[in-house]
């Protein structure tokens, strides 16, 4: 700073001299004079280009997938250890998570499934009534609800309701550093937080799917009776003739897979939360979007595979 002031004064025509300095100070002044005091800071690199952004986003995507696969591996290994020593699992927490994910979700799952059954019966009935084939509305409602719509809609509801709650809960613990405290005490967060949620959802989602099946068929039955004059008895008899047990098992069999996806994504995004409340909201949104996307993709894969196997 002293040298800069002296240089500025000299440029304005003033005489500047130093006195009383020792040899070490003189060498320091001499060294500073040899440097470029008027050097300008480097230019700003500017806005990243399209290719740079594309490359960065691609690397981030690959790293996230590898991190998620590592998380799935940890869950799998921990689950196998718990199956060998069940006493290590917090079963009271499993019961509590089962109540929150299953029993508390019955009203919304039942209402939406009932309305979907009503809509399917109404839309199908508009066409079938023109050909005098109203009784076949039972085939449409039964197959659509049991094989596809009931498990899919239930999984989407659970992803938005329960999966987001998992992310928010674990994310808040990350913000308050409770997860770090658990690791410091030697308590694996996966055993304490993830596995109870995973096991609870694997058990409850198939049960919710069965409930959705019943409510969807009930909605279709009510609409068929009011619109097509199909009696309840005839509707039930036609369901028994057209819908196989295999169709019911296909729909229910998808539910545990959907449960694993929802619980894994929800918990994983919770552990990705940073140190702010804003990050909790961001990762919660990502959790819901990714869960629903993966559920739909896996359901499409199931449909193709079952069709190829004639199931």
Coordinates of C-alpha atoms in Angstrom, one line a residue:
X1 CA 0.0 0.0 0.0
X2 CA 2.9 2.4 0.8
X3 CA 4.5 1.7 -2.5
X4 CA 1.3 2.3 -4.4
X5 CA 0.8 5.7 -2.7
X6 CA 4.4 6.7 -3.4
X7 CA 4.0 5.6 -7.1
X8 CA 0.8 7.6 -7.4
X9 CA 2.4 10.7 -5.9
X10 CA 5.4 10.5 -8.3
X11 CA 3.0 10.2 -11.3
X12 CA 1.5 13.5 -10.1
X13 CA 4.9 15.3 -10.1
X14 CA 5.7 15.1 -6.4
X15 CA 9.0 14.0 -4.9
X16 CA 8.8 11.1 -2.5
X17 CA 11.7 9.7 -0.5
X18 CA 12.1 7.3 2.4
X19 CA 14.5 7.7 5.4
X20 CA 15.4 5.8 8.4
X21 CA 14.7 2.4 6.8
X22 CA 17.1 -0.5 7.4
X23 CA 18.7 -2.7 4.8
X24 CA 16.0 -5.4 5.0
X25 CA 13.3 -2.7 4.4
X26 CA 15.2 -1.3 1.4
X27 CA 15.4 -4.8 -0.2
X28 CA 11.7 -5.2 0.3
X29 CA 11.0 -1.8 -1.4
X30 CA 13.3 -2.8 -4.2
X31 CA 11.5 -6.1 -4.7
X32 CA 8.1 -4.5 -4.7
X33 CA 9.2 -1.9 -7.3
X34 CA 10.2 -4.7 -9.7
X35 CA 6.6 -6.0 -9.6
X36 CA 3.8 -4.7 -11.8
X37 CA 1.6 -2.8 -9.3
X38 CA -0.8 -1.8 -12.0
X39 CA -1.6 -5.3 -13.1
X40 CA -5.3 -6.0 -13.7
X41 CA -7.2 -9.0 -12.4
X42 CA -7.8 -11.8 -14.8
X43 CA -10.9 -11.5 -17.0
X44 CA -14.1 -13.2 -15.9
X45 CA -14.4 -16.6 -17.6
X46 CA -17.9 -15.7 -18.7
X47 CA -21.0 -17.8 -19.0
X48 CA -20.4 -21.5 -19.6
X49 CA -21.2 -22.7 -23.0
X50 CA -23.8 -25.3 -24.0
X51 CA -21.3 -28.1 -24.3
X52 CA -19.7 -27.3 -21.0
X53 CA -23.1 -27.3 -19.3
X54 CA -24.0 -30.6 -21.1
X55 CA -20.8 -32.2 -20.0
X56 CA -21.2 -31.1 -16.4
X57 CA -24.8 -32.2 -16.2
X58 CA -23.9 -35.6 -17.7
X59 CA -21.1 -36.2 -15.2
X60 CA -23.5 -35.2 -12.3
X61 CA -26.1 -37.6 -13.6
X62 CA -23.6 -40.5 -13.8
X63 CA -22.3 -39.7 -10.3
X64 CA -25.8 -39.6 -8.9
X65 CA -26.6 -43.0 -10.5
X66 CA -23.4 -44.5 -9.1
X67 CA -24.2 -43.1 -5.7
X68 CA -27.7 -44.4 -5.8
X69 CA -26.5 -47.9 -6.8
X70 CA -24.1 -47.8 -3.8
X71 CA -27.0 -46.8 -1.6
X72 CA -29.0 -49.8 -2.9
X73 CA -26.1 -52.1 -2.2
X74 CA -25.9 -50.9 1.4
X75 CA -29.6 -51.4 1.8
X76 CA -29.4 -54.9 0.4
X77 CA -26.4 -55.9 2.6
X78 CA -28.0 -54.4 5.7
X79 CA -31.3 -56.2 4.9
X80 CA -29.6 -59.6 4.6
X81 CA -27.9 -59.0 7.9
X82 CA -31.2 -58.1 9.5
X83 CA -32.9 -61.2 8.1
X84 CA -30.2 -63.3 9.8
X85 CA -30.5 -61.4 13.1
X86 CA -34.1 -60.0 13.2
X87 CA -33.7 -58.8 16.8
X88 CA -31.5 -56.0 15.6
X89 CA -34.3 -54.4 13.8
X90 CA -36.5 -51.8 15.6
X91 CA -39.8 -53.6 15.2
X92 CA -41.7 -50.9 17.2
X93 CA -40.6 -48.4 14.5
X94 CA -41.7 -50.8 11.8
X95 CA -45.2 -50.9 13.3
X96 CA -45.3 -47.1 13.6
X97 CA -44.1 -46.6 10.0
X98 CA -46.7 -49.2 8.9
X99 CA -49.5 -47.3 10.5
X100 CA -48.4 -44.0 8.9
X101 CA -47.8 -45.5 5.5
X102 CA -50.8 -47.9 5.4
X103 CA -53.7 -47.2 7.8
X104 CA -53.4 -43.4 7.5
X105 CA -53.4 -43.6 3.7
X106 CA -56.7 -45.6 3.5
X107 CA -59.0 -42.7 3.0
X108 CA -57.2 -41.0 0.1
X109 CA -56.4 -44.4 -1.6
X110 CA -60.0 -45.6 -1.2
X111 CA -61.6 -42.3 -2.4
X112 CA -59.4 -42.0 -5.5
X113 CA -59.7 -45.7 -6.4
X114 CA -63.5 -45.5 -6.1
X115 CA -63.6 -42.4 -8.4
X116 CA -61.3 -44.1 -10.9
X117 CA -63.7 -47.1 -11.0
X118 CA -66.6 -44.7 -11.6
X119 CA -64.8 -42.9 -14.4
X120 CA -63.8 -46.1 -16.2
X121 CA -67.3 -47.5 -16.0
X122 CA -68.8 -44.3 -17.2
X123 CA -66.4 -43.8 -20.2
X124 CA -66.7 -47.5 -21.2
X125 CA -70.4 -47.6 -20.7
X126 CA -70.9 -44.7 -23.1
X127 CA -69.6 -47.0 -25.9
X128 CA -70.9 -50.4 -24.7
X129 CA -74.5 -49.1 -24.2
X130 CA -74.7 -48.4 -28.0
X131 CA -74.2 -52.1 -28.7
X132 CA -76.3 -53.5 -25.9
X133 CA -73.2 -54.9 -24.3
X134 CA -73.4 -53.2 -20.9
X135 CA -72.6 -56.3 -19.0
X136 CA -69.1 -56.3 -20.4
X137 CA -68.3 -53.2 -18.4
X138 CA -67.4 -55.6 -15.6
X139 CA -64.6 -57.1 -17.8
X140 CA -63.2 -53.6 -18.5
X141 CA -63.3 -52.4 -14.9
X142 CA -62.1 -55.7 -13.4
X143 CA -59.1 -56.1 -15.7
X144 CA -58.1 -52.4 -15.7
X145 CA -58.3 -52.0 -12.0
X146 CA -56.8 -55.3 -10.9
X147 CA -53.9 -55.5 -13.4
X148 CA -52.9 -51.9 -13.9
X149 CA -54.7 -49.0 -12.4
X150 CA -55.0 -50.0 -8.8
X151 CA -51.3 -50.8 -8.1
X152 CA -50.2 -47.9 -10.2
X153 CA -52.4 -45.3 -8.7
X154 CA -51.7 -46.6 -5.2
X155 CA -48.0 -46.4 -5.8
X156 CA -48.3 -42.8 -7.1
X157 CA -50.3 -41.8 -4.1
X158 CA -47.8 -43.4 -1.7
X159 CA -44.9 -41.8 -3.5
X160 CA -46.4 -38.4 -3.1
X161 CA -47.5 -38.9 0.4
X162 CA -45.1 -41.3 2.1
X163 CA -42.0 -41.0 0.0
X164 CA -41.9 -37.2 0.4
X165 CA -42.3 -37.7 4.1
X166 CA -39.3 -40.0 4.2
X167 CA -37.2 -37.4 2.4
X168 CA -38.3 -34.5 4.6
X169 CA -37.7 -36.5 7.8
X170 CA -34.2 -37.7 6.9
X171 CA -33.4 -34.3 5.3
X172 CA -34.3 -32.4 8.4
X173 CA -32.1 -34.7 10.4
X174 CA -29.3 -34.0 8.0
X175 CA -29.8 -30.2 8.5
X176 CA -29.8 -30.5 12.3
X177 CA -26.8 -32.9 12.1
X178 CA -28.6 -35.7 13.8
X179 CA -27.3 -38.1 11.2
X180 CA -23.7 -37.1 11.9
X181 CA -24.4 -37.7 15.6
X182 CA -25.7 -41.2 14.9
X183 CA -22.6 -42.0 12.9
X184 CA -20.4 -40.6 15.7
X185 CA -22.1 -42.9 18.2
X186 CA -21.5 -45.9 15.9
X187 CA -25.2 -46.3 15.0
X188 CA -25.7 -47.0 11.3
X189 CA -28.4 -44.6 9.9
X190 CA -29.6 -47.3 7.4
X191 CA -30.4 -49.8 10.2
X192 CA -32.1 -47.1 12.3
X193 CA -34.0 -45.1 9.7
X194 CA -34.1 -46.8 6.3
X195 CA -34.9 -50.4 7.0
X196 CA -37.9 -49.9 9.2
X197 CA -39.4 -47.7 6.5
X198 CA -38.5 -50.1 3.7
X199 CA -40.0 -53.2 5.5
X200 CA -43.1 -51.3 6.5
X201 CA -43.8 -50.1 3.0
X202 CA -43.1 -53.5 1.4
X203 CA -45.8 -55.0 3.7
X204 CA -48.4 -52.2 3.5
X205 CA -48.3 -51.3 -0.2
X206 CA -49.7 -54.7 -1.3
X207 CA -52.5 -54.4 1.3
X208 CA -53.3 -50.9 0.1
X209 CA -53.4 -52.3 -3.5
X210 CA -56.0 -54.9 -2.4
X211 CA -58.0 -52.2 -0.8
X212 CA -57.8 -50.1 -4.0
X213 CA -58.9 -53.1 -6.0
X214 CA -62.0 -53.4 -3.9
X215 CA -62.9 -49.7 -3.9
X216 CA -62.3 -49.5 -7.7
X217 CA -64.6 -52.4 -8.4
X218 CA -67.2 -50.9 -6.0
X219 CA -67.1 -47.6 -7.9
X220 CA -67.5 -49.4 -11.3
X221 CA -70.3 -51.5 -9.9
X222 CA -72.2 -48.4 -8.7
X223 CA -71.8 -46.7 -12.0
X224 CA -72.8 -49.8 -14.0
X225 CA -75.9 -50.2 -11.9
X226 CA -77.0 -46.6 -12.3
X227 CA -76.0 -46.1 -15.9
X228 CA -76.3 -49.5 -17.6
X229 CA -78.9 -51.2 -15.3
X230 CA -76.4 -53.9 -14.5
X231 CA -77.4 -55.4 -11.1
X232 CA -74.8 -55.8 -8.4
X233 CA -75.2 -59.6 -8.6
X234 CA -74.7 -59.7 -12.3
X235 CA -71.7 -57.5 -12.0
X236 CA -70.1 -59.7 -9.4
X237 CA -70.9 -62.9 -11.4
X238 CA -69.3 -61.4 -14.5
X239 CA -66.2 -60.4 -12.6
X240 CA -65.9 -64.0 -11.5
X241 CA -66.1 -65.2 -15.1
X242 CA -63.8 -62.7 -16.8
X243 CA -61.1 -61.9 -14.2
X244 CA -58.7 -64.7 -13.3
X245 CA -56.9 -65.1 -10.0
X246 CA -53.7 -64.6 -12.1
X247 CA -54.8 -61.0 -12.9
X248 CA -55.3 -60.2 -9.3
X249 CA -51.9 -61.6 -8.4
X250 CA -50.1 -59.7 -11.2
X251 CA -51.4 -56.4 -9.8
X252 CA -50.6 -57.3 -6.2
X253 CA -47.2 -58.7 -7.1
X254 CA -46.1 -55.4 -8.5
X255 CA -46.7 -53.6 -5.2
X256 CA -43.6 -54.8 -3.3
X257 CA -41.4 -53.7 -6.2
X258 CA -43.0 -50.3 -6.2
X259 CA -42.6 -50.1 -2.4
X260 CA -38.8 -50.8 -2.7
X261 CA -38.5 -48.1 -5.3
X262 CA -40.4 -45.5 -3.3
X263 CA -38.7 -46.2 0.0
X264 CA -35.2 -46.3 -1.5
X265 CA -35.6 -43.1 -3.5
X266 CA -37.3 -41.3 -0.7
X267 CA -34.5 -42.2 1.8
X268 CA -31.7 -41.6 -0.6
X269 CA -32.8 -38.1 -1.5
X270 CA -33.2 -37.4 2.2
X271 CA -29.5 -38.2 2.7
X272 CA -28.6 -35.9 -0.2
X273 CA -30.0 -32.8 1.6
X274 CA -27.5 -30.1 2.3
X275 CA -27.3 -27.7 5.2
X276 CA -30.3 -25.5 4.5
X277 CA -34.1 -25.7 4.6
X278 CA -34.2 -24.9 0.9
X279 CA -32.3 -28.1 0.2
X280 CA -35.0 -30.1 2.0
X281 CA -37.7 -28.7 -0.2
X282 CA -35.6 -29.3 -3.3
X283 CA -34.8 -32.9 -2.6
X284 CA -38.3 -33.6 -1.5
X285 CA -39.5 -32.5 -4.9
X286 CA -36.8 -34.6 -6.6
X287 CA -37.8 -37.6 -4.6
X288 CA -41.5 -37.4 -5.6
X289 CA -40.7 -36.9 -9.3
X290 CA -38.1 -39.7 -9.5
X291 CA -40.3 -42.1 -7.6
X292 CA -43.3 -41.6 -9.8
X293 CA -41.1 -41.7 -12.9
X294 CA -39.4 -45.0 -11.9
X295 CA -42.8 -46.6 -10.8
X296 CA -44.3 -45.8 -14.2
X297 CA -41.2 -47.1 -16.1
X298 CA -41.1 -50.3 -14.1
X299 CA -44.9 -50.8 -14.6
X300 CA -44.4 -50.5 -18.3
X301 CA -41.6 -53.0 -18.2
X302 CA -43.8 -55.4 -16.2
X303 CA -46.6 -55.0 -18.8
X304 CA -44.3 -55.8 -21.7
X305 CA -42.8 -58.8 -19.9
X306 CA -46.1 -60.2 -18.8
X307 CA -47.5 -59.8 -22.3
X308 CA -44.5 -61.6 -23.8
X309 CA -44.9 -64.4 -21.2
X310 CA -48.7 -64.5 -21.8
X311 CA -49.4 -63.9 -18.2

